[in-house]
Each structure stands twice: as C-alpha cells, then as structure tokens.
Coordinates of C-alpha atoms in Angstrom, one line a residue:
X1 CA 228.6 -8.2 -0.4
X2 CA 228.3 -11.5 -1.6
X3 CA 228.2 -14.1 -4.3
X4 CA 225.5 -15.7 -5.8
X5 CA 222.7 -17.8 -3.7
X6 CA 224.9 -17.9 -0.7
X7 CA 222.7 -17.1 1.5
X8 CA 223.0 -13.3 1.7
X9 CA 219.1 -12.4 1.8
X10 CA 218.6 -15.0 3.8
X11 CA 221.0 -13.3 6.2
X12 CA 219.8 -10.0 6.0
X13 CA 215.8 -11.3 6.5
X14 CA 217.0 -12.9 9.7
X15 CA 218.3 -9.7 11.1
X16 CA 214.7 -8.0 9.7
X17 CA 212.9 -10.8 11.8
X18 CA 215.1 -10.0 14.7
X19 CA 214.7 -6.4 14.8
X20 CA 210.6 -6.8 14.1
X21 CA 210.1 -9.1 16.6
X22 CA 212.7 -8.1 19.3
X23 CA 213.9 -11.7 19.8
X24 CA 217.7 -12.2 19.3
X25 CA 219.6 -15.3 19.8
X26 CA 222.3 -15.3 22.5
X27 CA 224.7 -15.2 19.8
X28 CA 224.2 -11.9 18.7
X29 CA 226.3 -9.0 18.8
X30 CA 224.8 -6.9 16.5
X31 CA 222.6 -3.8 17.3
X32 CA 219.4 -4.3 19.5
X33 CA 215.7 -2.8 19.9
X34 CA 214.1 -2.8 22.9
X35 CA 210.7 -1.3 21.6
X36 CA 209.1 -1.9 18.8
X37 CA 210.2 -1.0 15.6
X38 CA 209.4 0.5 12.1
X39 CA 211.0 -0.8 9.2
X40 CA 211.2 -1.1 5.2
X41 CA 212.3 -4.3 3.8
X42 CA 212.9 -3.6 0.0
X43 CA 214.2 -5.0 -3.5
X44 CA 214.3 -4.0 -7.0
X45 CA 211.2 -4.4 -8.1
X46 CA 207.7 -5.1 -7.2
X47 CA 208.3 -8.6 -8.2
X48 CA 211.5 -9.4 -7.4
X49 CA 210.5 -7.7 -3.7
X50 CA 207.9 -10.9 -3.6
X51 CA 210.4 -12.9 -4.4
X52 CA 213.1 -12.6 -2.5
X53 CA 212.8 -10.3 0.5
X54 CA 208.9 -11.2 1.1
X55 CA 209.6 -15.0 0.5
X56 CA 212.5 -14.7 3.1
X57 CA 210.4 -13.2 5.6
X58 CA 207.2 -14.3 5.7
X59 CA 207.4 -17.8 3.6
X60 CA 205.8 -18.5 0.3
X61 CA 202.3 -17.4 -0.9
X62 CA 199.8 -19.1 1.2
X63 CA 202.8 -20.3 3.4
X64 CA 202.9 -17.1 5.9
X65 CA 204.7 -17.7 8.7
X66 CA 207.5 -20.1 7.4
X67 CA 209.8 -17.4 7.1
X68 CA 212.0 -15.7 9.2
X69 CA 209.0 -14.3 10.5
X70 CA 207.5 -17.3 13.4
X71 CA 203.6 -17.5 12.7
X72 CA 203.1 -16.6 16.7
X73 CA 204.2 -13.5 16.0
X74 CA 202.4 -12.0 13.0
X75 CA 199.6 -10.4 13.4
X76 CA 198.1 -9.0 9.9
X77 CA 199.0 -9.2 6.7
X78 CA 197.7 -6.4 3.9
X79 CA 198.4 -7.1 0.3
X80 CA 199.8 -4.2 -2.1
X81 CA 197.7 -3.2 -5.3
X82 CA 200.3 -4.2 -8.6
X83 CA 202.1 -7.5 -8.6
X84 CA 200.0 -10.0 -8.2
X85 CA 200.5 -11.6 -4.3
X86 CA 203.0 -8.7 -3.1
X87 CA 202.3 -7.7 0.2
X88 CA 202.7 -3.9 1.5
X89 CA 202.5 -4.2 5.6
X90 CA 203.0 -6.7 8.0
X91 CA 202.2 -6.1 11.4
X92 CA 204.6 -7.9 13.6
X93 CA 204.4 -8.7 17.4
X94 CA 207.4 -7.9 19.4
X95 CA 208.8 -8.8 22.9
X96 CA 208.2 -5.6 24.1
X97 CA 204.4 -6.0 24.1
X98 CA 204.3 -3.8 21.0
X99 CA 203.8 -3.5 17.3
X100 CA 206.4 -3.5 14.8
X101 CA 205.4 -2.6 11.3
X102 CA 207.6 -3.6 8.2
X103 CA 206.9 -1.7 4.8
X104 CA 207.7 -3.6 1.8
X105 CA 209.4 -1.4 -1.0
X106 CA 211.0 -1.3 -4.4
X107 CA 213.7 1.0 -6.5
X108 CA 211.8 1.3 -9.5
X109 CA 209.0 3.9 -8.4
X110 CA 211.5 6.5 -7.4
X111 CA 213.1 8.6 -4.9
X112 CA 210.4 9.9 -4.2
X113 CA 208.7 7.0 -2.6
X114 CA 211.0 6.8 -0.4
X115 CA 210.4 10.4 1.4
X116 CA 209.1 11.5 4.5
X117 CA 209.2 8.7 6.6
X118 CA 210.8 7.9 10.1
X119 CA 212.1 4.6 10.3
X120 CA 214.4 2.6 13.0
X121 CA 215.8 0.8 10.1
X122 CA 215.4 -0.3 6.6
X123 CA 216.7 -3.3 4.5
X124 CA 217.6 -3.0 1.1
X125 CA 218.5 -6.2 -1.2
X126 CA 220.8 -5.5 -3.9
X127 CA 222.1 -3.3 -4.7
X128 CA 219.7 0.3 -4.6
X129 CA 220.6 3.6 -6.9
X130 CA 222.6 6.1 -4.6
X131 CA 219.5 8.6 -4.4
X132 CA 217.4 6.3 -2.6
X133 CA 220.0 4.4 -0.6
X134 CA 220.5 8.4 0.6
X135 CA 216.8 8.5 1.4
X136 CA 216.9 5.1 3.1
X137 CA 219.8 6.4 5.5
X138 CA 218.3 9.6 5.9
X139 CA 214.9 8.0 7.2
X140 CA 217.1 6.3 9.7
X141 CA 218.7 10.0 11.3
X142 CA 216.2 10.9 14.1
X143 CA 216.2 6.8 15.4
X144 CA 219.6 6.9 15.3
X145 CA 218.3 3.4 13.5
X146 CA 220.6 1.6 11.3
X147 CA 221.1 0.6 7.1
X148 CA 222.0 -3.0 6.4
X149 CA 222.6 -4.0 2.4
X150 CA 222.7 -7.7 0.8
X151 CA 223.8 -7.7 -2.7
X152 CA 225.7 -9.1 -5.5
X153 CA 228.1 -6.3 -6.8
X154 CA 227.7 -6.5 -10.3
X155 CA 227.4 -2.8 -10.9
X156 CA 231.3 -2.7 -10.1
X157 CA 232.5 0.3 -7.9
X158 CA 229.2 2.1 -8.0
X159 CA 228.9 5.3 -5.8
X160 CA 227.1 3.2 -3.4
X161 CA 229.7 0.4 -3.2
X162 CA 232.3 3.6 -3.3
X163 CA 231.4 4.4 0.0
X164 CA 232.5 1.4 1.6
X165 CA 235.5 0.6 -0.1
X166 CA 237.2 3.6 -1.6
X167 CA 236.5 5.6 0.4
X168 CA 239.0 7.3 2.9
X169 CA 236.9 9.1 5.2
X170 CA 235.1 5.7 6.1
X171 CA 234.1 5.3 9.6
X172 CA 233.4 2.8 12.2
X173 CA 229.6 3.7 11.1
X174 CA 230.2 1.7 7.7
X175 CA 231.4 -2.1 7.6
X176 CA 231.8 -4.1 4.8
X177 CA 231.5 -8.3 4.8
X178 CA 232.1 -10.2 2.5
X179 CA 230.8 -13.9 1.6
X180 CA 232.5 -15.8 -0.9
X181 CA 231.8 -19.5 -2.2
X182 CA 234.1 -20.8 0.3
X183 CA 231.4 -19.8 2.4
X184 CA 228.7 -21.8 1.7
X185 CA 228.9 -25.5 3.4
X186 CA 225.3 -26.3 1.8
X187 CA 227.5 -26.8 -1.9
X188 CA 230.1 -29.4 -1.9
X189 CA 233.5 -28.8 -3.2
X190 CA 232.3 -31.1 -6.6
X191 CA 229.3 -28.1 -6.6
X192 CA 231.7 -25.0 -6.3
X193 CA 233.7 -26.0 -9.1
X194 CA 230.7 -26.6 -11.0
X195 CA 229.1 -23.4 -10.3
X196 CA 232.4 -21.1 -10.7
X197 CA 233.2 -22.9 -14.4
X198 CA 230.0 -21.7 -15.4
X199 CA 230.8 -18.3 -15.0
X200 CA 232.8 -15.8 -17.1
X201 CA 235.9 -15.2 -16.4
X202 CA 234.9 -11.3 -15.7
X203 CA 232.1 -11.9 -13.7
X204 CA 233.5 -15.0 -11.7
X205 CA 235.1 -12.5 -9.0
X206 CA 231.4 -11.0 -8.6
X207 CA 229.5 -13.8 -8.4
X208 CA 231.1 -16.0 -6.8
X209 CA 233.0 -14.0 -4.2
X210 CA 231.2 -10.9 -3.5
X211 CA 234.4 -8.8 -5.0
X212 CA 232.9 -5.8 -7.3
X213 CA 232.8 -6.5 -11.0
X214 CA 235.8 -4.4 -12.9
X215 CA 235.8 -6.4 -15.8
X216 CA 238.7 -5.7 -18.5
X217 CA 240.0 -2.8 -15.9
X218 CA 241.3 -4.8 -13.8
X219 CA 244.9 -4.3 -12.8
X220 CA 245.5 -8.1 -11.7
X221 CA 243.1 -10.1 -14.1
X222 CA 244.3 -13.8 -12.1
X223 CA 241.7 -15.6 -10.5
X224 CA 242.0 -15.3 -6.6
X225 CA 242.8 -19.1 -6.3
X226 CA 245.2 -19.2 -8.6
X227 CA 247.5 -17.6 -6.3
X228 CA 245.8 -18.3 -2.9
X229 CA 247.5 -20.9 -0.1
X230 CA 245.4 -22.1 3.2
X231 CA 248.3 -23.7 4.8
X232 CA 252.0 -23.6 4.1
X233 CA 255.3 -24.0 6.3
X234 CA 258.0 -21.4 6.5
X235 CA 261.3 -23.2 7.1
X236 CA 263.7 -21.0 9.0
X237 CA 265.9 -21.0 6.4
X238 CA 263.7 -19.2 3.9
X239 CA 264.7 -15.3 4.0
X240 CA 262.1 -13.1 5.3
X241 CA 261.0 -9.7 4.6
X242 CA 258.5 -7.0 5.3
X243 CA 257.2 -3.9 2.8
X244 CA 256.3 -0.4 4.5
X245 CA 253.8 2.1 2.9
X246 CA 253.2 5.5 4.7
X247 CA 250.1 6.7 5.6
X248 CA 247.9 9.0 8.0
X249 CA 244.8 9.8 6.3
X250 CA 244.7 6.7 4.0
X251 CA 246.3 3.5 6.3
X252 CA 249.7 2.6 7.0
X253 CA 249.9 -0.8 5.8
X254 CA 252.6 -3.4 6.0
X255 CA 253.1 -6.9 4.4
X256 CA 255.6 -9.9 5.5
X257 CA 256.6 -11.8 2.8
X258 CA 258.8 -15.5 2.8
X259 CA 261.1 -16.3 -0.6
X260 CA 261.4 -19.5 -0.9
X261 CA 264.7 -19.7 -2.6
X262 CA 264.7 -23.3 -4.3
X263 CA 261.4 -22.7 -6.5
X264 CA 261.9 -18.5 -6.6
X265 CA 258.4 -18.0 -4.9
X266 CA 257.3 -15.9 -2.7
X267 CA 254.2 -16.5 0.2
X268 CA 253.1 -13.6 1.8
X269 CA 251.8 -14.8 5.1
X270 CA 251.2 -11.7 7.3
X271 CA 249.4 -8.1 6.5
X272 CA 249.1 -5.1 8.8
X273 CA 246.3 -2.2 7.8
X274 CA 245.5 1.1 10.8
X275 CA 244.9 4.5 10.0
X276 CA 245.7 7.7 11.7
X277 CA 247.9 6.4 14.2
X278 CA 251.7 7.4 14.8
X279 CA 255.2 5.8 14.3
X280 CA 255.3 4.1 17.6
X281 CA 252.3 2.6 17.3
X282 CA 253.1 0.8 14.0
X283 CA 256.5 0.3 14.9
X284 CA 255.6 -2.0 17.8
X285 CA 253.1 -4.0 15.5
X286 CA 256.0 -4.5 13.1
X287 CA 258.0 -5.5 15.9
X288 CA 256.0 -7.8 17.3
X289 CA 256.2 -10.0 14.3
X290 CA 260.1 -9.8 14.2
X291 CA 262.6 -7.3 14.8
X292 CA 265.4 -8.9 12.9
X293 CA 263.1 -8.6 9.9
X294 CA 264.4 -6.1 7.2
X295 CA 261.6 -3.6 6.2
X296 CA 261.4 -1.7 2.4
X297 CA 259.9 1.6 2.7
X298 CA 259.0 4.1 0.0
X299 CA 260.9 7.4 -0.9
X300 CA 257.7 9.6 0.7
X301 CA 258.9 8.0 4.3
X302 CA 262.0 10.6 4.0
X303 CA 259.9 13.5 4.4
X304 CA 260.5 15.6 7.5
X305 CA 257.3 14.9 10.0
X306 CA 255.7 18.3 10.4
X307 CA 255.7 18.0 15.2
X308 CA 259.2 16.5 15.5
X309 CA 260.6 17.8 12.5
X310 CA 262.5 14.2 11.9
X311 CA 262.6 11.7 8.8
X312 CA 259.8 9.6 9.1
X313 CA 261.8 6.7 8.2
X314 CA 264.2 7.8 11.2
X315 CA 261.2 7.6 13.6
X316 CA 260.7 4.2 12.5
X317 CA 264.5 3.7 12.9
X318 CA 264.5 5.1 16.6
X319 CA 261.4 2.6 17.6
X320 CA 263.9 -0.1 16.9
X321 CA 262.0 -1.3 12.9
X322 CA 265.1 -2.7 11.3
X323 CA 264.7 -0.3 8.1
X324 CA 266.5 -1.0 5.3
X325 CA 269.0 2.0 4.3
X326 CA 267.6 3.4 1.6
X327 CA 264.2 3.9 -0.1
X328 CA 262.7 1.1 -2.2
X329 CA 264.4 0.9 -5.7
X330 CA 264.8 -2.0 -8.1
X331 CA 268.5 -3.4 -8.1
X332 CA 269.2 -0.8 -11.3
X333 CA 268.2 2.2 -9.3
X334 CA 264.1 2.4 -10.8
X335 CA 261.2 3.1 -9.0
X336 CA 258.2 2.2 -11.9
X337 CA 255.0 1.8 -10.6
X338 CA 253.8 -0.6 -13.5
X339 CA 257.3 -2.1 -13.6
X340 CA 256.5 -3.2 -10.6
X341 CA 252.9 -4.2 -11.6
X342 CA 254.1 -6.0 -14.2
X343 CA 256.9 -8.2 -12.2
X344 CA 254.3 -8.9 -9.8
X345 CA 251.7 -9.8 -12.0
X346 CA 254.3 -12.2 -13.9
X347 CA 255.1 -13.8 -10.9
X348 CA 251.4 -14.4 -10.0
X349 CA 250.9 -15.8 -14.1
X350 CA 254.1 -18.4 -13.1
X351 CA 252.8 -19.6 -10.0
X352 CA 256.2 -17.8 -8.0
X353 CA 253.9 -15.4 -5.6
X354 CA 250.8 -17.1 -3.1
X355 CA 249.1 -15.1 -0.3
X356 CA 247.9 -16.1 2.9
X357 CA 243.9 -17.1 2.1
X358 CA 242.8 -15.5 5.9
X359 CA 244.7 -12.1 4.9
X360 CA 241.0 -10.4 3.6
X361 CA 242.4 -6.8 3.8
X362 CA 244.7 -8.0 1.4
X363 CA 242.0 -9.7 -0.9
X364 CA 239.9 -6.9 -0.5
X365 CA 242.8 -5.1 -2.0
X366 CA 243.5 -7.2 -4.7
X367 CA 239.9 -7.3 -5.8
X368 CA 239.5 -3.7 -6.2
X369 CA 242.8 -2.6 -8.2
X370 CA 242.0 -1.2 -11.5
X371 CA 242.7 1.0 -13.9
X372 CA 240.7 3.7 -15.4
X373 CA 241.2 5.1 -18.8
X374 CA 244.6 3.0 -18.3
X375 CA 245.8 4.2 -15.2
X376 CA 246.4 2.6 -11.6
X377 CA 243.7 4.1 -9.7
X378 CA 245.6 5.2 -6.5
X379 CA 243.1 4.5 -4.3
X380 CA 242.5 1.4 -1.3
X381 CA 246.0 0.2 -2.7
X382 CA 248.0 0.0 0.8
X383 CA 248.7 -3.1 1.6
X384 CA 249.4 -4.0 -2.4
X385 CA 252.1 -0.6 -2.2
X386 CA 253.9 -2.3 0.5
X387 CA 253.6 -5.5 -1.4
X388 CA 255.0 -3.6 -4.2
X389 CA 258.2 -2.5 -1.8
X390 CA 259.2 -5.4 -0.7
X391 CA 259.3 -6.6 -3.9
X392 CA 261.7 -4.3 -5.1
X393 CA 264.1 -4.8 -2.5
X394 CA 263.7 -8.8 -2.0
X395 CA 267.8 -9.1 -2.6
X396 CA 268.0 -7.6 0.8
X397 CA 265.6 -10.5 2.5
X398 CA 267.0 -12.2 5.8
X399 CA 267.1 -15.0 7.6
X400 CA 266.3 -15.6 11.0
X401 CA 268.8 -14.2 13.5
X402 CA 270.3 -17.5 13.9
X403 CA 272.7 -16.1 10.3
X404 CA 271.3 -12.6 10.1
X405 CA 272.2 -9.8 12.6
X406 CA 270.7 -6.3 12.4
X407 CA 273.3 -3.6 13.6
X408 CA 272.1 -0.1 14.7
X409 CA 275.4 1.5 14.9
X410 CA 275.7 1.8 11.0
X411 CA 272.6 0.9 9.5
X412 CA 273.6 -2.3 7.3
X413 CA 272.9 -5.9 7.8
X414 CA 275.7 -8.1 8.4
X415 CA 275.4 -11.7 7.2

C-alpha cells in the first residue's frame, strides 16, 4: 500500500519481469521460479491496464522492450481487440530454457473473466473488487503460486484491504508494506511539501502515505507528522514507563513511553506487538528493555488463566515485569475509553505526546483507528490500548534505578 507515484507499480512490474523471465538479482529474498511461469498482470481498466501495468512492463507503444521486460527476452507480442494499443499476451523467455506467458487483464469485464485458469501467479494494480481478487488467489491454489497487490488505498478499509489489516486470523501467508512519501528519494523535501499541501486533509493519509482513507471517522484526525520525532534524547532523569495490553488471539502489545517533565510531553520511543505466545515469553521482551520500568496493565489481566489457574498479571509478576499494583485507572478511580481518547488526542492537538517515526506497528495502528456509526471500532488497536494504559497511570512513571527501586516483597515502588 502506497502513496501516490511512488513508485509502487513500478515495484510490482519488476517482480512480474523477474518471475517471467526467471532472472533475479542477488538481492532478492522474495519467492523464486525455477521453470517457466504463467502469469496475469492486471489493472482497472482496459486503458488504464495500457497505461500502467503494460507501460511498466514492456515500455511505451512502439518502445517494447524498455520496460521491466529486457528486449533479449521477449519473444511475441499479440495485441488485444478494444483499447486501442492494449496488448493481451506476451510471450516471455526465461532462464530455464522455457516460455513464460503473461496475460494482461482488467476488473471491469467481470468475475467471470477471471475463471478457470491455472496460474503461478498474478499481479493486480490497485486496488481489485473482493470477487475477483478471490478468483485471482484461487487461480494461484494448485501452483502453490503467489498474489502480489500495488495500490493506493482510497477505498478505505475495504474487504480486500480488511484482510490484511483487520484481520485477526492473518497469517504469515499475508504481508502488508507500506511506502509513504518519505520513501521516495526521486522528490526533494521542497517537492513533498508541495505535493502533500495539495491534498485534502482527508485524503492526505491515503495518498501520500499508503494509510487507508477513513475520512471524518477517524478516531485521531492529526496529521502523522504533526506528532512524529526521528531522533530525540532521553535524559536519565526523565521518568519512564511502559503500557501492557492482554492478548492471545489478537497480540499482546506493549509501549514504553518517556515524560519529559519540564514541557509535560510525552515520546513514546519503544513498541512491542506478538501473538499467541505465553507470559514468559513477553515478560522477557519487556525485560529486556528495563526491569526497573513500571508497567500499567488493564483490569482483563486479573482474570484467572484457564492451565495454571493464576492471575495473569501474577504470571507477569512471577517472570520478574515490575507490574504496577493495580489495574490501570485515571487518578479519580475512571477507566473511560474515550476519556482516554480524548486526553490523548488533546495532548497530540498541544504538541505534549511524539512517537518514535521507525515504530510502524504503531503507525499502522494509528492510521487505522476509527469509528463507525460513532464508536471506537475495537479492532487492530493493541499497541494504541497499551498506549492508552500507560497514560492513565503516568503519575506512577520512574526513573532509572539510580532514584527508583522496584521491591518484590510488597509490591510498591519506593522512591
């Protein structure tokens, strides 16, 4: 998923060219083909298939072979009957000895184009209906062959975009980069500002960064840079603090947040995201980035865990995680959901709260949190839940163990 001439089709017409031809760089770690291969290359229309995805691959009419495709290796070109200079076949030579064949194709005729065929893989550039992106994956099952997308997500969470980001019974099958602005060294930074002014403000997230348009539903509406740091030092003396949220099926995730005092801000500089792994194995991950550091946890961490029969907090507590006593609250005894929303969000308006600019589970979190028919949607919200904890219980933030020692024996810190 990415922004606006980035360079996305370019990318995903390289990997085409690759997989036709069999001739990978050194570089790549991606998925090979040792034979030749059988593949459909397609776009949203007839025309905007010529334009794009043909233009990538083969060059410009009456250009073939100044593409991703070298000249060497093409061997025959047969036009298509509609648009004027669309092409339906080229025959490709690969390593192998063999012939690869790549199909081009378009949404607008149908599903049922898009039946009946075995492929190895298949290409789509933006962003294809769900009924034929099914089609393309199921031409792919007896190759075992593989699905690549390049696309602009200006539909918002569409069921296709769904799948890799909401939801929670993603597997290692399904991967999700994104290329922002940032990105792209062929604009300079006068051209970048340029070229996200000229955007709406609802549509800047989508086409410049590749983040899925929610327009008014979204729950932070703050640009990304508004609040996002590159660099920044963490003097000892700033107190530290880490939020918990639970998880098995959905992720255990964990933030580590630094308040600078002085100007009231917070910088969160660290994020943790795994699913469907135990206690131990998150508590040493916490660990590793500081025992001493005090860790808010929400009231669902008291349940009893169904094998030991133990807190789950308590497990956390027996691993050596330095959690705080008691269950996030706010200092009056609240837990609010959109009181907490809303603090955050004000700190974020007030320049008091940055975030770590590498963290991208985190941005990938922030992009997607929205509200439907007004409410929070409770879904791909982790790390922003523990963001959420710590924030409630930021009077309890340490410093380093130099002033701040964590006791055991009855559970409180001791400054």
């Amino acid at each position: 998923m990415a922004g606006n001439q980035l360079g996305k089709t370019m990318a995903g017409g390289m990997e085409a060219a690759m997989h036709a031809t069999g001739i990978y760089p050194p570089w790549w770690l991606g998925h090979r083909f040792n034979k030749a291969t059988a593949g459909w290359a397609a776009g949203v229309s007839g025309e905007a298939t010529r334009d794009t995805v043909q233009r990538v691959l083969l060059g410009r009419v009456g250009e073939w072979g100044t593409g991703a495709l070298p000249e060497s290796a093409i061997v025959r070109v047969t036009p298509a009957r509609g648009a004027a200079d669309l092409v339906d076949t080229v025959t490709v030579r690969h390593d192998s000895g063999g012939t690869s064949h790549i199909v081009f194709k378009s949404y607008e005729k149908g599903r049922e184009k898009w039946q009946g065929e075995t492929l190895d893989w298949v290409w789509f550039d933006e962003e294809p209906p769900v009924e034929i992106y099914t089609e393309g994956l199921t031409r792919t099952n007896a190759t075992n062959g593989i699905v690549w997308l390049t696309f602009t997500p200006l539909l918002g969470l569409s069921p296709v975009v769904a799948r890799f980001v909401m939801d929670d019974d993603a597997t290692e099958d399904r991967h999700v980069t994104r290329m922002t602005l940032d990105d792209a060294p062929h604009f300079s930074d006068a051209q970048k500002a340029r070229i996200l002014s000229s955007y709406a403000d609802y549509e800047r997230d989508a086409r410049a960064r590749g983040q899925p348009k929610l327009g008014s539903g979204r729950v932070f509406a703050i640009d990304e840079d508004d609040i996002k740091e590159k660099a920044v030092d963490l003097p000892d003396h700033w107190p530290r603090l880490c939020g918990l949220d639970i998880g098995w099926d959905h992720p255990t995730a964990a933030v580590w947040m630094a308040w600078d005092r002085d100007t009231d801000t917070l910088h969160v500089y660290d994020a943790y995201r795994l699913r469907q792994q135990t206690p131990v194995v998150h508590a040493a991950a916490i660990k590793a980035r500081g025992d001493w550091i005090p860790v808010a946890w929400p009231a669902d961490a008291l349940q009893h865990e169904k094998g030991s029969g133990k807190q789950i907090a308590e497990q956390y507590r027996e691993q050596g995680v330095a959690m705080l006593p008691e269950a996030a609250t706010f200092s009056d005894g609240s837990v609010s959901v959109e009181a907490g929303v809303f603090t955050l969000l004000d700190r974020m308006k007030t320049q008091r709260f940055k975030v770590a600019a590498h963290l991208s589970d985190w941005w990938e979190e922030f992009g997607l949190y929205h509200r439907k028919d007004g409410r929070i949607v409770k879904e791909r919200d982790d790390l922003l839940c523990a963001t959420r904890y710590a924030l409630m219980m930021l009077r309890f933030a340490a410093e380093l163990p130099a002033t701040t020692v964590w006791s055991g024996v009855d559970t409180k810190w001791v400054v």
